[in-house]
Amino acid sequence: LAQLIESGGGSVQSGASLTLSCASIGDTYNIDCMAWFRQAPGKEREEVATIDQYRGTTYADSVKGRFTIFKDNADSTLYLQMNNVKPEDTGVYYCAAEVLRCSIVASVAGGGGFGYWGGGTQVSVNS
């Protein structure tokens, strides 16, 4: 895997919907776990959602029922569908990937277990 490139961020009103995309450039045959993280100003990076073939999808409590992570296996593009966004969803959203399964790599706090990262896309939610 050579590169992860996020897109789809922007400035929206509270309650709106937004879909983020993460394109994978290079070989992805050995990638198991993919995830979305976010970092708000002045805060630590936090895990938003993960996906792999072993345990499916997981979500942070703060986004459950509003966000959906899914993947197009044909080209390994990762998505994050964000519905009913709130001002507290504001931050830079990062895509991450790793060759290990999520149960292993996601156990490291703050995404430290992931070796592949995108450059991030800004999401701003206005109240």
mmCIF file of C-alpha atoms in Angstrom:
data_model
loop_
_atom_site.group_PDB
_atom_site.id
_atom_site.type_symbol
_atom_site.label_atom_id
_atom_site.label_comp_id
_atom_site.label_asym_id
_atom_site.label_seq_id
_atom_site.Cartn_x
_atom_site.Cartn_y
_atom_site.Cartn_z
ATOM 1 C CA LEU A 1 0.000 0.000 0.000
ATOM 2 C CA ALA A 2 1.519 3.267 -1.121
ATOM 3 C CA GLN A 3 -0.960 5.906 -0.072
ATOM 4 C CA LEU A 4 -4.336 6.673 1.460
ATOM 5 C CA ILE A 5 -6.151 9.755 0.235
ATOM 6 C CA GLU A 6 -9.221 11.134 2.007
ATOM 7 C CA SER A 7 -11.848 13.371 0.439
ATOM 8 C CA GLY A 8 -15.380 14.583 1.082
ATOM 9 C CA GLY A 9 -14.854 16.898 4.016
ATOM 10 C CA GLY A 10 -16.375 20.339 4.233
ATOM 11 C CA SER A 11 -18.371 22.808 6.279
ATOM 12 C CA VAL A 12 -21.981 21.821 6.996
ATOM 13 C CA GLN A 13 -24.842 22.721 9.277
ATOM 14 C CA SER A 14 -25.792 20.664 12.293
ATOM 15 C CA GLY A 15 -28.113 17.829 11.285
ATOM 16 C CA ALA A 16 -26.715 17.499 7.773
ATOM 17 C CA SER A 17 -25.199 14.425 6.147
ATOM 18 C CA LEU A 18 -21.724 13.982 4.744
ATOM 19 C CA THR A 19 -19.838 11.094 3.165
ATOM 20 C CA LEU A 20 -16.079 10.802 3.473
ATOM 21 C CA SER A 21 -14.041 8.648 1.092
ATOM 22 C CA CYS A 22 -10.581 7.137 1.406
ATOM 23 C CA ALA A 23 -8.913 5.912 -1.763
ATOM 24 C CA SER A 24 -6.192 3.261 -1.463
ATOM 25 C CA ILE A 25 -3.266 3.661 -3.855
ATOM 26 C CA GLY A 26 -1.070 0.600 -4.372
ATOM 27 C CA ASP A 27 -1.334 -3.050 -3.328
ATOM 28 C CA THR A 28 -4.122 -3.677 -0.848
ATOM 29 C CA TYR A 29 -4.312 -7.472 -0.923
ATOM 30 C CA ASN A 30 -2.762 -7.800 2.538
ATOM 31 C CA ILE A 31 -4.720 -5.036 4.261
ATOM 32 C CA ASP A 32 -7.045 -6.403 6.950
ATOM 33 C CA CYS A 33 -8.133 -3.553 9.190
ATOM 34 C CA MET A 34 -9.240 -0.124 8.022
ATOM 35 C CA ALA A 35 -10.510 2.663 10.203
ATOM 36 C CA TRP A 36 -11.529 6.279 10.546
ATOM 37 C CA PHE A 37 -10.061 8.496 13.228
ATOM 38 C CA ARG A 38 -10.643 12.148 13.997
ATOM 39 C CA GLN A 39 -8.862 14.874 15.858
ATOM 40 C CA ALA A 40 -10.603 17.966 17.152
ATOM 41 C CA PRO A 41 -8.644 21.146 17.926
ATOM 42 C CA GLY A 42 -6.794 20.793 21.186
ATOM 43 C CA LYS A 43 -7.830 17.162 21.645
ATOM 44 C CA GLU A 44 -6.261 13.764 21.226
ATOM 45 C CA ARG A 45 -6.890 11.727 18.105
ATOM 46 C CA GLU A 46 -9.782 9.329 18.660
ATOM 47 C CA GLU A 47 -11.046 6.252 16.878
ATOM 48 C CA VAL A 48 -14.377 6.737 15.135
ATOM 49 C CA ALA A 49 -14.998 3.392 13.410
ATOM 50 C CA THR A 50 -13.201 0.260 12.250
ATOM 51 C CA ILE A 51 -13.915 -2.483 9.727
ATOM 52 C CA ASP A 52 -12.418 -5.871 8.881
ATOM 53 C CA GLN A 53 -13.584 -9.286 7.773
ATOM 54 C CA TYR A 54 -13.150 -10.860 11.230
ATOM 55 C CA ARG A 55 -15.298 -8.785 13.527
ATOM 56 C CA GLY A 56 -17.146 -6.587 11.043
ATOM 57 C CA THR A 57 -17.634 -2.979 12.108
ATOM 58 C CA THR A 58 -17.170 -1.149 15.400
ATOM 59 C CA TYR A 59 -18.081 2.416 16.350
ATOM 60 C CA ALA A 60 -17.283 4.932 19.023
ATOM 61 C CA ASP A 61 -20.261 5.424 21.341
ATOM 62 C CA SER A 62 -20.500 9.061 20.284
ATOM 63 C CA VAL A 63 -21.265 8.157 16.651
ATOM 64 C CA LYS A 64 -23.270 4.932 16.979
ATOM 65 C CA GLY A 65 -26.525 5.116 15.082
ATOM 66 C CA ARG A 66 -25.366 8.156 13.098
ATOM 67 C CA PHE A 67 -22.212 7.059 11.250
ATOM 68 C CA THR A 68 -21.679 4.027 9.020
ATOM 69 C CA ILE A 69 -18.306 2.699 7.882
ATOM 70 C CA PHE A 70 -18.230 0.586 4.757
ATOM 71 C CA LYS A 71 -15.777 -0.520 2.131
ATOM 72 C CA ASP A 72 -15.899 -1.160 -1.590
ATOM 73 C CA ASN A 73 -13.871 -4.359 -1.845
ATOM 74 C CA ALA A 74 -13.513 -3.992 -5.603
ATOM 75 C CA ASP A 75 -11.089 -1.101 -5.213
ATOM 76 C CA SER A 76 -10.568 -0.998 -1.438
ATOM 77 C CA THR A 77 -12.122 2.447 -1.119
ATOM 78 C CA LEU A 78 -13.219 3.124 2.440
ATOM 79 C CA TYR A 79 -16.222 5.313 3.246
ATOM 80 C CA LEU A 80 -17.733 6.984 6.277
ATOM 81 C CA GLN A 81 -21.380 7.965 5.938
ATOM 82 C CA MET A 82 -22.089 10.657 8.514
ATOM 83 C CA ASN A 83 -25.726 11.455 9.277
ATOM 84 C CA ASN A 84 -27.216 13.979 11.681
ATOM 85 C CA VAL A 85 -23.819 15.537 12.301
ATOM 86 C CA LYS A 86 -23.265 17.629 15.408
ATOM 87 C CA PRO A 87 -20.824 20.451 16.232
ATOM 88 C CA GLU A 88 -18.829 17.992 18.341
ATOM 89 C CA ASP A 89 -18.121 15.996 15.173
ATOM 90 C CA THR A 90 -15.887 18.822 13.991
ATOM 91 C CA GLY A 91 -12.290 17.841 13.368
ATOM 92 C CA VAL A 92 -9.792 16.455 10.907
ATOM 93 C CA TYR A 93 -10.791 12.966 9.822
ATOM 94 C CA TYR A 94 -8.084 10.462 8.989
ATOM 95 C CA CYS A 95 -8.215 7.133 7.229
ATOM 96 C CA ALA A 96 -5.941 4.367 8.537
ATOM 97 C CA ALA A 97 -5.058 0.838 7.423
ATOM 98 C CA GLU A 98 -3.003 -2.085 8.648
ATOM 99 C CA VAL A 99 -2.179 -5.658 7.644
ATOM 100 C CA LEU A 100 -3.282 -7.019 11.034
ATOM 101 C CA ARG A 101 -6.867 -7.670 12.075
ATOM 102 C CA CYS A 102 -8.707 -4.917 13.941
ATOM 103 C CA SER A 103 -8.869 -6.836 17.225
ATOM 104 C CA ILE A 104 -5.076 -6.542 17.392
ATOM 105 C CA VAL A 105 -4.267 -3.188 15.833
ATOM 106 C CA ALA A 106 -7.171 -1.220 17.278
ATOM 107 C CA SER A 107 -6.205 -2.221 20.813
ATOM 108 C CA VAL A 108 -3.410 0.359 20.741
ATOM 109 C CA ALA A 109 -4.773 3.688 21.922
ATOM 110 C CA GLY A 110 -4.937 6.656 19.585
ATOM 111 C CA GLY A 111 -4.331 4.619 16.472
ATOM 112 C CA GLY A 112 -0.757 3.755 17.350
ATOM 113 C CA GLY A 113 -1.177 0.273 15.911
ATOM 114 C CA PHE A 114 -1.879 1.486 12.396
ATOM 115 C CA GLY A 115 1.017 1.844 9.986
ATOM 116 C CA TYR A 116 -0.732 3.516 7.050
ATOM 117 C CA TRP A 117 -2.376 6.925 7.309
ATOM 118 C CA GLY A 118 -3.938 9.447 4.991
ATOM 119 C CA GLY A 119 -3.342 13.180 5.203
ATOM 120 C CA GLY A 120 -6.789 13.945 6.604
ATOM 121 C CA THR A 121 -9.864 15.874 5.525
ATOM 122 C CA GLN A 122 -11.448 18.686 7.545
ATOM 123 C CA VAL A 123 -15.053 18.445 8.709
ATOM 124 C CA SER A 124 -16.620 21.512 10.295
ATOM 125 C CA VAL A 125 -20.136 21.394 11.706
ATOM 126 C CA ASN A 126 -21.837 24.685 12.458
ATOM 127 C CA SER A 127 -24.627 24.926 15.012
#
